[in-house]
Coordinates of N, CA and C in Angstrom, one line a residue:
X8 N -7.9 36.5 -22.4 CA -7.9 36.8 -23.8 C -6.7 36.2 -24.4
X9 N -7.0 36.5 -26.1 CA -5.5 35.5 -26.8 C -5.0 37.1 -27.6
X10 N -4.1 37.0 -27.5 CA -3.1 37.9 -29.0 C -2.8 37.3 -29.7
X11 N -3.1 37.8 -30.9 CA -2.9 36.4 -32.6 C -2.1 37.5 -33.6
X12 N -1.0 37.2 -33.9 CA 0.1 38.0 -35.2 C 0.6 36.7 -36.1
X13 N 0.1 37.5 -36.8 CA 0.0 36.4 -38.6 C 1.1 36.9 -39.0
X14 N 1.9 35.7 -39.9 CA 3.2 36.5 -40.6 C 3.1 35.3 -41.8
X15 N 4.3 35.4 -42.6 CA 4.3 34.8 -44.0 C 3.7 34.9 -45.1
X16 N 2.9 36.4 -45.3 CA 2.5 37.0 -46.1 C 3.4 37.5 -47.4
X17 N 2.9 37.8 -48.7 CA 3.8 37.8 -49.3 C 3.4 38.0 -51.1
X18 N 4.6 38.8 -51.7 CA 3.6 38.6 -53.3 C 4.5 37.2 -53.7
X19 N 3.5 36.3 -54.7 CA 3.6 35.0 -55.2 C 3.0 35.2 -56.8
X20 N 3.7 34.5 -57.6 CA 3.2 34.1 -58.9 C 2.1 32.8 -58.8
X21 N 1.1 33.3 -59.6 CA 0.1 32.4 -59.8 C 0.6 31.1 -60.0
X22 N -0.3 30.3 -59.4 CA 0.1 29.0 -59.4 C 1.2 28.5 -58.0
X23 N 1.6 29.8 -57.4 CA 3.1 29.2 -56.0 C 2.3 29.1 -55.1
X24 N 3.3 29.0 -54.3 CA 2.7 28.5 -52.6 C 3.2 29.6 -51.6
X25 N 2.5 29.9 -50.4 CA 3.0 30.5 -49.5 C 2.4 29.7 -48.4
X26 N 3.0 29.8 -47.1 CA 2.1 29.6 -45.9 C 2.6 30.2 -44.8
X27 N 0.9 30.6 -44.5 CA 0.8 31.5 -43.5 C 1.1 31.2 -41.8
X28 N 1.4 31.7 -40.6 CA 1.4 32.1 -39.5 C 0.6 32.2 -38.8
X29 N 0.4 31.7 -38.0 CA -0.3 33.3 -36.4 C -0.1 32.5 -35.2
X30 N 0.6 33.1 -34.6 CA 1.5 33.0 -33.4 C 0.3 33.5 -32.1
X31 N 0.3 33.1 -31.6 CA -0.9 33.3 -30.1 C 0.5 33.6 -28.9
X32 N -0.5 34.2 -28.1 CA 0.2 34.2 -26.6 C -0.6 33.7 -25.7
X33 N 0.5 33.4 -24.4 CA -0.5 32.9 -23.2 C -0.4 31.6 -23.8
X34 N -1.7 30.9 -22.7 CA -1.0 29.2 -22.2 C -2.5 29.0 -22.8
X35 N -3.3 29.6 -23.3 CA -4.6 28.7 -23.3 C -5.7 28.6 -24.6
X36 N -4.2 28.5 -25.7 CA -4.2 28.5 -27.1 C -5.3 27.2 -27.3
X37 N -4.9 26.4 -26.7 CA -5.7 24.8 -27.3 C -7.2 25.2 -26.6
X38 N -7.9 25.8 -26.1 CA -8.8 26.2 -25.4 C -9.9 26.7 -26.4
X39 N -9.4 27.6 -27.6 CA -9.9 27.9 -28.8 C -10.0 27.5 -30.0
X40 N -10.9 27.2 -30.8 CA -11.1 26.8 -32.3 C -10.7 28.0 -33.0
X41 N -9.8 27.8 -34.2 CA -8.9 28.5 -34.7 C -9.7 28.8 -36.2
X42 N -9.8 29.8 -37.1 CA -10.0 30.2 -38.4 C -9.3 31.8 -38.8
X43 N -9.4 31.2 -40.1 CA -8.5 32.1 -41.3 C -9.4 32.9 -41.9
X44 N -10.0 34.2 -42.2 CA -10.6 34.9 -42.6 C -9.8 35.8 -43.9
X45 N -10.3 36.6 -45.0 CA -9.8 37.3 -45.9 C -10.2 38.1 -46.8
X46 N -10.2 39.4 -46.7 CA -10.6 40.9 -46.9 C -9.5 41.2 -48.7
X47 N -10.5 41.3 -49.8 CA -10.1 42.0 -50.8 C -10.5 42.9 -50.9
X48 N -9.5 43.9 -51.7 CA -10.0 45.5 -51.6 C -11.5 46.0 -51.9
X49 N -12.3 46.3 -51.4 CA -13.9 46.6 -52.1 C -14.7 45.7 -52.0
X50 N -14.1 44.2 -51.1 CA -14.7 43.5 -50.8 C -15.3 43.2 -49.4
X51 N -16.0 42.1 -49.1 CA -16.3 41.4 -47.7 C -15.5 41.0 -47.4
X52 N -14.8 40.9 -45.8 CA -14.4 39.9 -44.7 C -15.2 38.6 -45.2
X53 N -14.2 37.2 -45.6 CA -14.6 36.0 -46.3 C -14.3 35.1 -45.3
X54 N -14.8 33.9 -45.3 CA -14.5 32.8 -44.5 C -13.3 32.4 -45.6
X55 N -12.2 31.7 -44.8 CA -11.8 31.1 -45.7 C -11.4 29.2 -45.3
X56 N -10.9 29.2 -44.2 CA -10.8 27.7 -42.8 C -11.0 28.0 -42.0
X57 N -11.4 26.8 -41.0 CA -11.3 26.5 -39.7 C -10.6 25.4 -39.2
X58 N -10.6 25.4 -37.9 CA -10.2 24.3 -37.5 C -10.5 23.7 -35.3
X59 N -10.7 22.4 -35.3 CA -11.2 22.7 -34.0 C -9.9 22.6 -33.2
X60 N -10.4 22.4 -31.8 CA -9.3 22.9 -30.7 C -8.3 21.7 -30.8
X61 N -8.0 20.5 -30.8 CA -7.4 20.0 -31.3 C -6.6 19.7 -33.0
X62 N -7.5 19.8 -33.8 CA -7.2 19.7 -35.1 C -7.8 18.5 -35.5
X63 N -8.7 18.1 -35.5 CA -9.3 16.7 -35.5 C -10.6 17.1 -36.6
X64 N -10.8 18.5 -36.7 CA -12.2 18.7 -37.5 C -11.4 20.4 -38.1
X65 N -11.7 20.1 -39.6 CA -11.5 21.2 -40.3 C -12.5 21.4 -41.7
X66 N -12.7 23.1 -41.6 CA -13.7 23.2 -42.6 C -13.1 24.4 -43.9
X67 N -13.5 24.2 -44.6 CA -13.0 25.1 -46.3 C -13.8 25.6 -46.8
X68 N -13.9 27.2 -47.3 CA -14.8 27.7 -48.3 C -14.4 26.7 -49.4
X69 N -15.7 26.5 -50.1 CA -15.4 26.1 -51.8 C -14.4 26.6 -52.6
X70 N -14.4 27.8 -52.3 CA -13.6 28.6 -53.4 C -11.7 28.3 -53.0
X71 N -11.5 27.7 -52.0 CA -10.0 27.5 -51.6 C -10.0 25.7 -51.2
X72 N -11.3 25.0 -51.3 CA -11.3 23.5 -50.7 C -10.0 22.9 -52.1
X73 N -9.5 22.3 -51.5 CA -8.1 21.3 -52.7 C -6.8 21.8 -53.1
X74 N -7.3 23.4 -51.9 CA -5.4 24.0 -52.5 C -5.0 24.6 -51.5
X75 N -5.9 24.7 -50.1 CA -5.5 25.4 -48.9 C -5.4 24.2 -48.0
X76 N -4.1 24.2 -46.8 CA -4.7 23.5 -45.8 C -4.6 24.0 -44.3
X77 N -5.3 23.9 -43.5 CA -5.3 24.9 -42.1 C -5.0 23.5 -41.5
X78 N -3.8 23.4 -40.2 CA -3.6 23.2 -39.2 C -3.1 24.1 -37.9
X79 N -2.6 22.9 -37.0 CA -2.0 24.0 -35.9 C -1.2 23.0 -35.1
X80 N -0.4 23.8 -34.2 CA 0.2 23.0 -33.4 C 0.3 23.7 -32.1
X81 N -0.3 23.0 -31.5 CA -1.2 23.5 -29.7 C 0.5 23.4 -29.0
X82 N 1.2 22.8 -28.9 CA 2.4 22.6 -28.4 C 3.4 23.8 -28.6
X83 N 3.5 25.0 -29.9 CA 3.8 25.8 -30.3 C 3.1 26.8 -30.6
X84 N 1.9 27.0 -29.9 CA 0.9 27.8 -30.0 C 0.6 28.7 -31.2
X85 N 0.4 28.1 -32.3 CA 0.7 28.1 -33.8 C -0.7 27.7 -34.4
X86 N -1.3 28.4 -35.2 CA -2.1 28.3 -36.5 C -1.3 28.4 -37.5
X87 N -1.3 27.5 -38.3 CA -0.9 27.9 -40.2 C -2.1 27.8 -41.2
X88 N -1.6 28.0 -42.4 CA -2.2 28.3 -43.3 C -1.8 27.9 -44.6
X89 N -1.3 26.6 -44.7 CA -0.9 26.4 -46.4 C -1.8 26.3 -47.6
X90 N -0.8 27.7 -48.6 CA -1.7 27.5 -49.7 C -1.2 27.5 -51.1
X91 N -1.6 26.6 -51.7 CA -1.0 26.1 -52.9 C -1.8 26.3 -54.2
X92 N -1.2 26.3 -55.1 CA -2.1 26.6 -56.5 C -2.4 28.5 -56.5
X93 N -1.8 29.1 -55.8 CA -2.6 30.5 -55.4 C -2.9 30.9 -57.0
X94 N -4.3 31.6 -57.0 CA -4.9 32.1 -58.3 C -4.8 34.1 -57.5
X95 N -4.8 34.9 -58.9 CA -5.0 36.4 -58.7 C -6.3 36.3 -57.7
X96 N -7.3 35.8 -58.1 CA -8.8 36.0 -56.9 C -8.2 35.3 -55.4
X97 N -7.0 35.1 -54.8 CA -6.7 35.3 -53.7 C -6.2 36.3 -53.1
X98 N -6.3 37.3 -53.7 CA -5.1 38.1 -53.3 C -5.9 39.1 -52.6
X99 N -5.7 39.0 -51.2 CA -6.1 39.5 -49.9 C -5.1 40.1 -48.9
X100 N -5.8 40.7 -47.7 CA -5.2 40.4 -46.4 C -5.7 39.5 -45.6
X101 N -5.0 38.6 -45.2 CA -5.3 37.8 -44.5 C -5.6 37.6 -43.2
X102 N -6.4 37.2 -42.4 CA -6.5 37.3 -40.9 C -6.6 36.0 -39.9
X103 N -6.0 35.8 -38.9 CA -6.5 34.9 -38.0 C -7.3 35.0 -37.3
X104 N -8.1 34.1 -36.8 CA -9.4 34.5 -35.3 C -9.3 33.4 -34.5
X105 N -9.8 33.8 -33.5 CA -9.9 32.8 -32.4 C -11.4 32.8 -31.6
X106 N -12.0 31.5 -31.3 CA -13.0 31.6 -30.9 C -13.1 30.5 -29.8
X107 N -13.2 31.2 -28.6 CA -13.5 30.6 -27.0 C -14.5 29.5 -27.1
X108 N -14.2 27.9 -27.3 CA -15.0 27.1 -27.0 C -16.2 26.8 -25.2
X109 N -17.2 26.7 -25.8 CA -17.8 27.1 -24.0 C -18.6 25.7 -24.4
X110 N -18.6 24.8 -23.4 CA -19.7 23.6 -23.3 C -19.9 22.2 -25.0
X111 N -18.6 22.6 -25.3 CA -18.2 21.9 -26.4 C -19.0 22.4 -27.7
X112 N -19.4 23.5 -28.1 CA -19.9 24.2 -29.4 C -19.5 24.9 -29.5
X113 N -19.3 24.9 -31.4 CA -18.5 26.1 -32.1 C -18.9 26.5 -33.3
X114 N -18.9 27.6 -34.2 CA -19.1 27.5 -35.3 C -18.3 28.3 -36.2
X115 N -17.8 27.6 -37.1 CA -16.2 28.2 -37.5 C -16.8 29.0 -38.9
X116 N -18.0 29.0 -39.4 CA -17.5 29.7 -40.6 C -18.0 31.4 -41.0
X117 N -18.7 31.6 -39.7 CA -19.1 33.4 -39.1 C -18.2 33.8 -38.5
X118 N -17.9 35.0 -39.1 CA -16.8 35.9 -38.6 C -17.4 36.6 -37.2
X119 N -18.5 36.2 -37.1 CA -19.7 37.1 -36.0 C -19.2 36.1 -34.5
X120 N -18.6 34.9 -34.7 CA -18.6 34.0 -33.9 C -17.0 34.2 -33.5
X121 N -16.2 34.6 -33.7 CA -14.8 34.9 -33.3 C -14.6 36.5 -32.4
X122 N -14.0 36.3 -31.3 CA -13.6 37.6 -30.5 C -12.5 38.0 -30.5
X123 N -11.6 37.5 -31.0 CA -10.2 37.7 -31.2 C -9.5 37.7 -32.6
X124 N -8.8 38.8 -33.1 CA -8.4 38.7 -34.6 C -7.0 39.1 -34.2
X125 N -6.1 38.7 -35.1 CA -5.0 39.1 -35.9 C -4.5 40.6 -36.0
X126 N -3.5 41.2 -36.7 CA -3.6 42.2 -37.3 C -4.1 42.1 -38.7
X127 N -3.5 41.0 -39.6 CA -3.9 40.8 -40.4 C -2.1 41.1 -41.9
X128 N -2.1 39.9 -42.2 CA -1.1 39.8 -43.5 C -1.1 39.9 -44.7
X129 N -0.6 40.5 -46.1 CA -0.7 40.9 -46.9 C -0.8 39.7 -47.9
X130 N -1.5 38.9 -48.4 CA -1.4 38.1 -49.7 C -1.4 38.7 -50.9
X131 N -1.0 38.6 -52.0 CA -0.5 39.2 -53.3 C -0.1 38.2 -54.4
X132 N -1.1 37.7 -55.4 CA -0.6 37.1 -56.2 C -0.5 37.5 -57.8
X133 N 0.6 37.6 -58.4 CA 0.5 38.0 -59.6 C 0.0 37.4 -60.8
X134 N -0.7 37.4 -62.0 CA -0.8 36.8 -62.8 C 0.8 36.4 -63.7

């Protein structure tokens, strides 16, 4: 199994930037395709990125495509999360997942498809 702790959470004025964390343990970080998920109060658990085991393939809800960007760095066993332009309708907790590639298939944008989460980070953006 992976342990994933998200940090860089934070309140931001509309329009700033923050970016996010999530730190993995263990050696077998690059083994998993990585995504960003995010919970508003009274709301759904949302897709928000992905990304594959290398970083070579990444996917975006609509609602964050041209102002979020998800990478990682397998050598620092690190997901991030940059996000720029933040509007009030981001203002979540945020989560990391991890999902065990088996026989080269994956599918990053169900939260049904990840076995491993986060605790999960506070995003807060003011108008």
């Amino acid at each position: 199994q992976v342990q994933l702790v998200e940090s860089g959470g934070g309140l931001v004025q509309a329009g700033g930037s923050l970016r996010l964390s999530c730190a993995a343990s263990g050696r077998t970080f690059g083994s998993y395709a990585m995504g960003w998920f995010r919970q508003a109060p009274g709301k759904e658990r949302e897709f928000v990125a992905a990304i594959s085991l290398s970083g070579g393939s990444t996917y975006y809800a609509d609602s964050v495509k041209g102002r979020f960007t998800i990478s990682r760095d397998n050598a620092k066993n690190t997901l991030y999360l940059q996000m720029n332009s933040l509007k009030p309708e981001d203002t979540a907790v945020y989560y990391c997942a991890a999902q065990e590639v088996l026989g080269g298939s994956w599918y990053g944008t169900s939260g049904l498809n990840y076995a491993y989460w986060g605790q999960g980070t506070q995003v807060t953006v003011s108008s």
